């Protein structure tokens, strides 16, 4: 039995044609759904990559593990991938340019035996220009050339310098495989090359970052964006805080959805290629395939709990746009389509894997037995606080922890939200339709979260300051610095 967790980073359910979006962004997922289980209300545990992935890998709620920032680190031994390797003899691997899961010292990359991370430079054995810049300063070309000539790999070091210069100053001339957002095919290829050499059962996570800012679909998938939107995106220095601070009009942010939709189509095409290859290799029927998102994305929607707050990007609100993600699961041997309308949690992933290995899974596998479908944010840490001060003049109203609880009732799914002293009840019709029903959560959020304990699985990390230069540049490209 093999395990494949396929995460389309930053993809919200409402922009997939699987969930009724007007643009045909996910034709393959629609066809996969004919022989898989579709969860209509799949909920991510966190509003950005680090806490969400930690919950998916461990089965712990964010309130239980507390890994919510660069200075937090998950202790070893708590993830399903470690357990599969140690107790079941699985080969494990992760394939992603997501800095938080393959580069940062937060306890996630250590979870896997094989780690294929960001392609910041073409030759890892050569000199890394980003590290040189940190010590010698940017623009010191003569110094870099001298260092290259004395390096063990001078030609590869020079090539790294050329690529880095293009990435920083002339990205339009950079090959697709080395751009800020590396297209999905690079990581699908890395996974397929790895999978082909496995002689035993394997468990892998592939995180595709095409859907994360900046949105850079290739021409064949840029069906709803175009050159004008590409130029607009290039002219924006900060795609989150310039809008939150009122420095750019919200119609621009809304228009970016056209490019975003193209990136979803791009990932969908690569997932199709991956699945087709697994079928050709005879691995498909014996593999649990989970396709989902780690969180969604905001394009100007108003907060459902703080009406004066709008969404740009992710990480600051528990809005449906940020938490409601696609969730398509192909169970081993499944041949018929199934649909689950109850609220489902990605935090159930480890328990689903256990059930599949025991042969005891059912269509409701991602629906918690205790009904606890919850998610949370943790307010603004550095460097987000500095960005809020720079663009908005204050960290308010974006500070403070926001939490939400989803409940499945006879009338559908209800979301209870609480953010500082504000609260709301939201009724969810589908991935594209939700409305605020009340300005109170009836105490549901505090009661639910009051039952969670800190599990003590968090260590301290040196944080972003300890990251290498290339990693910091990558975080900057993604909008975290």
Short mmCIF file of C-alpha atoms in Angstrom, two decimals, residues 40-466:
data_model
loop_
_atom_site.label_atom_id
_atom_site.label_comp_id
_atom_site.label_asym_id
_atom_site.label_seq_id
_atom_site.Cartn_x
_atom_site.Cartn_y
_atom_site.Cartn_z
CA UNK A 40 -17.78 19.15 -0.41
CA UNK A 41 -16.65 20.99 2.73
CA UNK A 42 -12.97 20.21 3.20
CA UNK A 43 -11.43 22.46 5.87
CA UNK A 44 -7.74 23.25 6.32
CA UNK A 45 -6.58 23.38 9.96
CA UNK A 46 -4.63 26.62 9.56
CA UNK A 47 -4.65 29.70 7.39
CA UNK A 48 -1.08 29.34 6.09
CA UNK A 49 1.47 26.66 5.28
CA UNK A 50 3.40 26.05 8.50
CA UNK A 51 0.60 25.43 11.01
CA UNK A 52 -1.54 23.71 8.39
CA UNK A 53 1.13 21.23 7.27
CA UNK A 54 2.06 20.51 10.87
CA UNK A 55 -1.54 19.57 11.63
CA UNK A 56 -1.92 17.48 8.47
CA UNK A 57 1.28 15.55 9.18
CA UNK A 58 0.60 14.99 12.91
CA UNK A 59 -3.17 14.85 13.29
CA UNK A 60 -2.93 17.52 16.01
CA UNK A 61 -4.99 20.70 15.91
CA UNK A 62 -3.01 23.95 15.72
CA UNK A 63 -4.14 24.73 19.27
CA UNK A 64 -2.52 21.45 20.36
CA UNK A 65 0.86 21.63 18.58
CA UNK A 66 1.40 25.41 18.64
CA UNK A 67 3.80 25.48 15.67
CA UNK A 68 2.70 28.82 14.30
CA UNK A 69 5.88 30.72 13.42
CA UNK A 70 9.50 30.55 12.35
CA UNK A 71 10.74 30.34 15.95
CA UNK A 72 8.67 27.20 16.62
CA UNK A 73 9.87 23.70 15.80
CA UNK A 74 7.99 20.41 15.92
CA UNK A 75 9.71 17.79 18.05
CA UNK A 76 10.74 14.58 16.24
CA UNK A 77 8.49 11.55 16.25
CA UNK A 78 4.99 12.99 15.88
CA UNK A 79 4.17 12.66 12.17
CA UNK A 80 2.52 9.89 10.18
CA UNK A 81 5.48 9.83 7.78
CA UNK A 82 7.97 9.10 10.58
CA UNK A 83 5.75 6.36 11.91
CA UNK A 84 5.35 4.77 8.48
CA UNK A 85 9.13 4.73 8.03
CA UNK A 86 10.02 3.54 11.52
CA UNK A 87 7.24 1.02 12.14
CA UNK A 88 6.16 -0.09 8.66
CA UNK A 89 9.39 0.15 6.68
CA UNK A 90 8.10 2.74 4.20
CA UNK A 91 10.30 4.92 2.04
CA UNK A 92 9.26 8.55 2.57
CA UNK A 93 9.84 11.71 0.57
CA UNK A 94 8.68 15.29 0.18
CA UNK A 95 8.86 17.24 -3.07
CA UNK A 96 8.21 20.99 -2.93
CA UNK A 97 9.68 24.44 -3.23
CA UNK A 98 7.64 25.45 -0.16
CA UNK A 99 10.36 26.91 2.04
CA UNK A 100 8.46 26.15 5.23
CA UNK A 101 8.36 22.39 4.69
CA UNK A 102 11.65 21.72 2.92
CA UNK A 103 14.13 24.36 4.12
CA UNK A 104 13.22 26.15 7.36
CA UNK A 105 14.25 24.75 10.76
CA UNK A 106 10.68 24.04 11.92
CA UNK A 107 10.83 20.26 12.26
CA UNK A 108 9.02 19.30 9.03
CA UNK A 109 11.81 18.53 6.55
CA UNK A 110 13.36 16.12 9.08
CA UNK A 111 10.16 14.10 8.88
CA UNK A 112 11.18 12.63 5.49
CA UNK A 113 14.03 10.44 4.32
CA UNK A 114 14.18 12.21 0.94
CA UNK A 115 13.75 15.99 0.67
CA UNK A 116 13.62 17.74 -2.71
CA UNK A 117 13.28 21.44 -2.02
CA UNK A 118 13.43 24.78 -3.81
CA UNK A 119 15.54 25.09 -6.92
CA UNK A 120 17.02 28.46 -5.90
CA UNK A 121 20.21 27.79 -7.86
CA UNK A 122 20.91 25.28 -10.64
CA UNK A 123 24.04 23.81 -9.03
CA UNK A 124 23.89 23.15 -5.29
CA UNK A 125 27.59 22.16 -5.23
CA UNK A 126 28.55 25.62 -6.49
CA UNK A 127 28.80 28.90 -4.58
CA UNK A 128 25.42 30.29 -3.49
CA UNK A 129 25.28 34.01 -4.44
CA UNK A 130 22.66 34.73 -1.76
CA UNK A 131 25.03 33.64 1.00
CA UNK A 132 27.80 35.72 -0.58
CA UNK A 133 25.56 38.80 -0.62
CA UNK A 134 24.83 38.43 3.09
CA UNK A 135 28.53 38.60 3.96
CA UNK A 136 29.96 40.80 1.18
CA UNK A 137 27.02 42.96 0.09
CA UNK A 138 25.01 43.11 -3.13
CA UNK A 139 26.69 44.47 -6.26
CA UNK A 140 30.18 43.23 -5.33
CA UNK A 141 30.58 41.46 -8.66
CA UNK A 142 34.39 41.52 -8.69
CA UNK A 143 34.44 39.92 -5.24
CA UNK A 144 31.98 37.24 -6.31
CA UNK A 145 34.01 36.48 -9.46
CA UNK A 146 37.16 36.14 -7.36
CA UNK A 147 35.40 33.81 -4.93
CA UNK A 148 34.07 31.72 -7.85
CA UNK A 149 37.53 31.27 -9.36
CA UNK A 150 38.87 29.95 -6.05
CA UNK A 151 35.89 27.63 -5.53
CA UNK A 152 36.01 23.86 -6.12
CA UNK A 153 33.35 24.30 -8.83
CA UNK A 154 34.12 27.65 -10.53
CA UNK A 155 31.98 27.18 -13.66
CA UNK A 156 28.93 26.07 -11.67
CA UNK A 157 29.44 28.94 -9.21
CA UNK A 158 29.49 31.43 -12.08
CA UNK A 159 26.32 29.86 -13.52
CA UNK A 160 24.64 30.25 -10.12
CA UNK A 161 25.61 33.92 -10.15
CA UNK A 162 24.09 34.52 -13.59
CA UNK A 163 20.84 32.78 -12.64
CA UNK A 164 20.56 34.70 -9.37
CA UNK A 165 21.15 38.03 -11.14
CA UNK A 166 18.39 37.21 -13.60
CA UNK A 167 16.04 36.13 -10.80
CA UNK A 168 16.53 39.35 -8.86
CA UNK A 169 16.71 41.92 -11.65
CA UNK A 170 15.48 40.38 -14.93
CA UNK A 171 13.03 37.57 -14.06
CA UNK A 172 11.41 37.77 -17.52
CA UNK A 173 14.57 36.21 -19.00
CA UNK A 174 14.80 33.38 -16.48
CA UNK A 175 13.94 29.80 -17.53
CA UNK A 176 10.63 28.57 -16.10
CA UNK A 177 12.32 25.92 -13.97
CA UNK A 178 14.28 28.58 -12.06
CA UNK A 179 11.65 31.29 -11.57
CA UNK A 180 10.34 32.42 -8.17
CA UNK A 181 7.48 29.96 -8.53
CA UNK A 182 8.80 26.76 -10.08
CA UNK A 183 6.13 25.09 -12.23
CA UNK A 184 4.51 21.93 -10.95
CA UNK A 185 6.10 19.68 -13.58
CA UNK A 186 9.52 20.06 -11.92
CA UNK A 187 8.32 18.47 -8.68
CA UNK A 188 6.13 15.91 -10.39
CA UNK A 189 9.23 14.82 -12.31
CA UNK A 190 11.31 14.66 -9.12
CA UNK A 191 8.65 12.52 -7.47
CA UNK A 192 8.22 10.20 -10.45
CA UNK A 193 11.99 9.69 -10.72
CA UNK A 194 12.08 8.82 -7.01
CA UNK A 195 9.03 6.57 -7.14
CA UNK A 196 10.40 4.59 -10.06
CA UNK A 197 13.36 3.46 -7.94
CA UNK A 198 11.32 2.32 -4.93
CA UNK A 199 11.44 -1.38 -4.19
CA UNK A 200 9.16 -1.17 -1.17
CA UNK A 201 6.03 0.68 -0.10
CA UNK A 202 6.33 4.44 -0.16
CA UNK A 203 4.65 7.49 1.38
CA UNK A 204 5.15 10.90 -0.20
CA UNK A 205 3.97 14.47 0.03
CA UNK A 206 4.08 16.68 -3.05
CA UNK A 207 3.36 20.35 -2.43
CA UNK A 208 2.85 22.32 -5.66
CA UNK A 209 3.37 26.06 -5.22
CA UNK A 210 2.02 27.37 -8.53
CA UNK A 211 -1.08 28.72 -6.75
CA UNK A 212 0.95 30.79 -4.28
CA UNK A 213 1.79 34.42 -4.98
CA UNK A 214 3.18 35.43 -7.43
CA UNK A 215 0.79 33.78 -9.88
CA UNK A 216 2.81 32.78 -12.95
CA UNK A 217 0.90 30.37 -15.19
CA UNK A 218 2.60 29.29 -18.40
CA UNK A 219 1.04 30.56 -21.65
CA UNK A 220 -0.80 27.30 -22.33
CA UNK A 221 -2.62 27.60 -18.99
CA UNK A 222 -2.94 31.41 -18.77
CA UNK A 223 -6.49 31.28 -20.10
CA UNK A 224 -8.02 34.00 -17.90
CA UNK A 225 -5.14 36.37 -17.12
CA UNK A 226 -3.02 37.67 -19.96
CA UNK A 227 -0.19 40.12 -20.43
CA UNK A 228 -2.03 43.09 -18.91
CA UNK A 229 -2.54 41.27 -15.62
CA UNK A 230 1.00 39.94 -15.73
CA UNK A 231 2.29 43.49 -16.06
CA UNK A 232 0.00 44.66 -13.26
CA UNK A 233 1.32 41.94 -10.96
CA UNK A 234 4.92 42.85 -11.75
CA UNK A 235 4.24 46.47 -10.81
CA UNK A 236 3.02 45.54 -7.30
CA UNK A 237 5.79 45.53 -4.71
CA UNK A 238 3.77 43.76 -2.00
CA UNK A 239 0.68 41.86 -3.11
CA UNK A 240 -0.82 41.79 0.39
CA UNK A 241 0.02 44.91 2.34
CA UNK A 242 -0.24 47.45 -0.48
CA UNK A 243 -3.92 46.52 -0.73
CA UNK A 244 -4.57 46.19 2.99
CA UNK A 245 -2.95 49.59 3.50
CA UNK A 246 -5.12 51.25 0.85
CA UNK A 247 -2.20 52.04 -1.47
CA UNK A 248 -3.74 50.20 -4.42
CA UNK A 249 -7.41 49.72 -5.45
CA UNK A 250 -9.15 46.48 -4.57
CA UNK A 251 -10.31 45.88 -8.15
CA UNK A 252 -6.69 45.07 -8.99
CA UNK A 253 -6.54 42.34 -6.38
CA UNK A 254 -9.80 40.90 -7.60
CA UNK A 255 -8.49 40.91 -11.16
CA UNK A 256 -5.49 38.79 -10.08
CA UNK A 257 -7.89 35.85 -9.83
CA UNK A 258 -7.51 35.42 -13.58
CA UNK A 259 -3.81 34.58 -13.18
CA UNK A 260 -4.55 32.51 -10.07
CA UNK A 261 -7.05 30.39 -12.00
CA UNK A 262 -4.39 29.69 -14.61
CA UNK A 263 -2.04 28.32 -11.97
CA UNK A 264 -4.76 25.96 -10.71
CA UNK A 265 -5.27 24.67 -14.25
CA UNK A 266 -1.50 24.22 -14.50
CA UNK A 267 -1.38 22.07 -11.36
CA UNK A 268 -4.42 20.08 -12.44
CA UNK A 269 -2.66 19.17 -15.71
CA UNK A 270 0.42 17.94 -13.85
CA UNK A 271 -1.66 15.91 -11.41
CA UNK A 272 -3.24 14.24 -14.42
CA UNK A 273 0.22 13.37 -15.77
CA UNK A 274 1.29 12.01 -12.40
CA UNK A 275 -1.78 9.81 -11.99
CA UNK A 276 -1.49 8.54 -15.56
CA UNK A 277 2.11 7.53 -14.90
CA UNK A 278 1.15 5.69 -11.72
CA UNK A 279 -1.47 3.80 -13.73
CA UNK A 280 1.13 2.88 -16.36
CA UNK A 281 3.43 1.59 -13.64
CA UNK A 282 0.68 -0.48 -12.01
CA UNK A 283 0.81 1.53 -8.77
CA UNK A 284 -2.48 3.40 -9.00
CA UNK A 285 -4.91 0.85 -7.56
CA UNK A 286 -2.68 0.16 -4.57
CA UNK A 287 -2.18 3.82 -3.62
CA UNK A 288 -4.16 6.11 -1.31
CA UNK A 289 -4.25 9.42 -3.20
CA UNK A 290 -5.32 12.55 -1.33
CA UNK A 291 -5.56 15.78 -3.37
CA UNK A 292 -6.22 18.94 -1.40
CA UNK A 293 -5.01 22.45 -0.51
CA UNK A 294 -3.19 23.55 2.64
CA UNK A 295 -5.25 26.77 2.73
CA UNK A 296 -7.02 29.13 0.37
CA UNK A 297 -6.47 32.69 -0.80
CA UNK A 298 -8.21 36.05 -0.44
CA UNK A 299 -8.96 38.49 -3.28
CA UNK A 300 -10.67 41.35 -1.48
CA UNK A 301 -13.49 39.51 0.30
CA UNK A 302 -14.72 41.18 3.48
CA UNK A 303 -14.13 39.40 6.75
CA UNK A 304 -17.22 37.61 8.04
CA UNK A 305 -16.39 38.56 11.63
CA UNK A 306 -14.72 42.01 11.25
CA UNK A 307 -16.51 43.88 8.43
CA UNK A 308 -13.81 46.57 8.28
CA UNK A 309 -11.19 43.96 7.36
CA UNK A 310 -10.70 42.59 3.85
CA UNK A 311 -8.68 39.63 2.63
CA UNK A 312 -5.52 39.78 0.54
CA UNK A 313 -3.55 36.58 0.40
CA UNK A 314 -3.87 34.37 3.47
CA UNK A 315 -2.89 33.98 7.11
CA UNK A 316 -4.91 36.66 8.90
CA UNK A 317 -8.53 35.49 8.92
CA UNK A 318 -10.65 32.35 9.24
CA UNK A 319 -12.82 33.30 6.28
CA UNK A 320 -14.30 30.56 4.10
CA UNK A 321 -12.09 31.68 1.21
CA UNK A 322 -8.99 30.91 3.25
CA UNK A 323 -10.09 27.65 4.90
CA UNK A 324 -12.47 25.88 2.48
CA UNK A 325 -10.24 23.76 0.23
CA UNK A 326 -10.78 21.00 -2.33
CA UNK A 327 -10.50 17.48 -0.94
CA UNK A 328 -10.59 14.54 -3.37
CA UNK A 329 -9.59 11.11 -2.07
CA UNK A 330 -8.99 8.02 -4.20
CA UNK A 331 -9.05 5.10 -1.77
CA UNK A 332 -7.24 1.91 -2.80
CA UNK A 333 -9.54 -0.19 -4.94
CA UNK A 334 -12.28 2.43 -5.08
CA UNK A 335 -14.14 2.43 -8.41
CA UNK A 336 -17.32 4.41 -7.77
CA UNK A 337 -17.90 8.09 -7.10
CA UNK A 338 -18.79 9.17 -3.57
CA UNK A 339 -19.75 12.59 -2.20
CA UNK A 340 -19.62 13.65 1.45
CA UNK A 341 -21.45 16.83 2.44
CA UNK A 342 -20.46 16.89 6.13
CA UNK A 343 -17.60 19.14 7.23
CA UNK A 344 -14.29 17.29 6.85
CA UNK A 345 -10.91 18.10 8.41
CA UNK A 346 -7.44 17.65 6.89
CA UNK A 347 -6.22 17.01 10.43
CA UNK A 348 -7.72 13.54 10.04
CA UNK A 349 -5.08 12.54 7.46
CA UNK A 350 -2.94 10.35 9.80
CA UNK A 351 -6.04 8.55 11.10
CA UNK A 352 -7.25 7.98 7.54
CA UNK A 353 -3.87 6.45 6.64
CA UNK A 354 -4.10 4.12 9.65
CA UNK A 355 -7.63 3.09 8.68
CA UNK A 356 -6.59 2.35 5.10
CA UNK A 357 -3.63 0.25 6.25
CA UNK A 358 -6.01 -1.71 8.49
CA UNK A 359 -8.55 -2.07 5.67
CA UNK A 360 -11.20 -0.30 7.75
CA UNK A 361 -11.77 2.97 5.87
CA UNK A 362 -15.15 4.28 4.76
CA UNK A 363 -16.45 7.25 2.76
CA UNK A 364 -16.65 9.44 5.89
CA UNK A 365 -12.98 8.88 6.76
CA UNK A 366 -12.09 12.59 6.87
CA UNK A 367 -15.12 13.48 9.02
CA UNK A 368 -13.95 13.46 12.67
CA UNK A 369 -15.74 11.04 14.97
CA UNK A 370 -15.95 13.76 17.64
CA UNK A 371 -17.13 16.37 15.13
CA UNK A 372 -14.20 18.69 15.89
CA UNK A 373 -13.58 20.47 12.60
CA UNK A 374 -11.66 23.53 13.71
CA UNK A 375 -9.13 26.02 12.40
CA UNK A 376 -7.26 29.03 13.72
CA UNK A 377 -4.83 31.84 12.99
CA UNK A 378 -2.36 33.27 15.47
CA UNK A 379 -2.17 36.99 14.76
CA UNK A 380 0.83 38.85 13.36
CA UNK A 381 4.40 37.85 14.13
CA UNK A 382 7.53 39.43 12.77
CA UNK A 383 8.10 40.26 10.00
CA UNK A 384 4.35 40.67 9.34
CA UNK A 385 4.10 43.20 12.16
CA UNK A 386 6.73 45.37 10.50
CA UNK A 387 4.91 45.14 7.17
CA UNK A 388 1.62 46.09 8.82
CA UNK A 389 3.27 49.11 10.44
CA UNK A 390 4.91 50.14 7.16
CA UNK A 391 1.84 49.89 4.92
CA UNK A 392 -1.06 50.36 7.36
CA UNK A 393 0.47 52.46 10.12
CA UNK A 394 -0.66 49.90 12.73
CA UNK A 395 -0.93 46.15 13.31
CA UNK A 396 -4.60 46.67 14.08
CA UNK A 397 -7.07 45.43 13.05
CA UNK A 398 -5.05 42.40 11.90
CA UNK A 399 -3.64 41.32 15.25
CA UNK A 400 -5.00 38.77 17.66
CA UNK A 401 -5.90 35.11 17.40
CA UNK A 402 -8.95 34.17 15.33
CA UNK A 403 -10.61 30.77 15.68
CA UNK A 404 -13.43 28.91 14.02
CA UNK A 405 -15.53 25.79 14.52
CA UNK A 406 -17.49 23.98 11.79
CA UNK A 407 -20.55 21.94 12.69
CA UNK A 408 -22.68 19.76 10.45
CA UNK A 409 -26.38 20.14 11.16
CA UNK A 410 -29.59 18.90 9.57
CA UNK A 411 -29.73 22.21 7.70
CA UNK A 412 -26.14 22.02 6.42
CA UNK A 413 -22.74 23.17 7.64
CA UNK A 414 -22.50 26.07 10.09
CA UNK A 415 -19.30 27.97 10.83
CA UNK A 416 -18.79 29.74 14.17
CA UNK A 417 -16.07 32.41 14.22
CA UNK A 418 -14.44 34.41 16.99
CA UNK A 419 -11.73 37.05 16.61
CA UNK A 420 -10.83 38.99 19.75
CA UNK A 421 -14.15 40.52 20.94
CA UNK A 422 -15.99 39.95 17.63
CA UNK A 423 -17.93 36.81 16.69
CA UNK A 424 -20.27 35.53 14.00
CA UNK A 425 -22.27 32.56 12.77
CA UNK A 426 -21.96 31.76 9.07
CA UNK A 427 -24.13 29.33 7.15
CA UNK A 428 -22.43 27.52 4.27
CA UNK A 429 -24.42 26.48 1.25
CA UNK A 430 -21.49 25.34 -0.91
CA UNK A 431 -17.87 26.29 -1.68
CA UNK A 432 -19.00 29.51 -3.40
CA UNK A 433 -21.92 30.51 -1.21
CA UNK A 434 -21.90 31.40 2.49
CA UNK A 435 -23.70 34.11 4.41
CA UNK A 436 -23.46 35.64 7.84
CA UNK A 437 -26.46 34.63 9.93
CA UNK A 438 -25.65 36.26 13.28
CA UNK A 439 -23.16 38.48 15.11
CA UNK A 440 -22.53 35.85 17.77
CA UNK A 441 -21.02 32.37 17.95
CA UNK A 442 -23.18 31.40 20.96
CA UNK A 443 -20.01 30.55 22.87
CA UNK A 444 -19.27 27.56 20.64
CA UNK A 445 -15.70 28.63 19.81
CA UNK A 446 -14.53 29.18 23.39
CA UNK A 447 -16.19 25.97 24.56
CA UNK A 448 -14.64 23.88 21.77
CA UNK A 449 -11.14 25.32 22.02
CA UNK A 450 -11.29 25.18 25.81
CA UNK A 451 -11.16 21.39 25.53
CA UNK A 452 -7.79 21.42 23.72
CA UNK A 453 -4.53 21.09 25.64
CA UNK A 454 -1.04 22.11 24.60
CA UNK A 455 0.54 18.73 23.87
CA UNK A 456 4.06 19.94 24.55
CA UNK A 457 5.43 18.88 21.17
CA UNK A 458 6.99 22.24 20.29
CA UNK A 459 10.63 23.29 20.60
CA UNK A 460 12.26 26.65 20.03
CA UNK A 461 14.03 27.42 16.76
CA UNK A 462 16.42 30.20 15.76
CA UNK A 463 13.85 31.36 13.22
CA UNK A 464 14.30 33.31 10.02
CA UNK A 465 17.53 34.93 11.20
CA UNK A 466 19.26 31.54 10.97
#
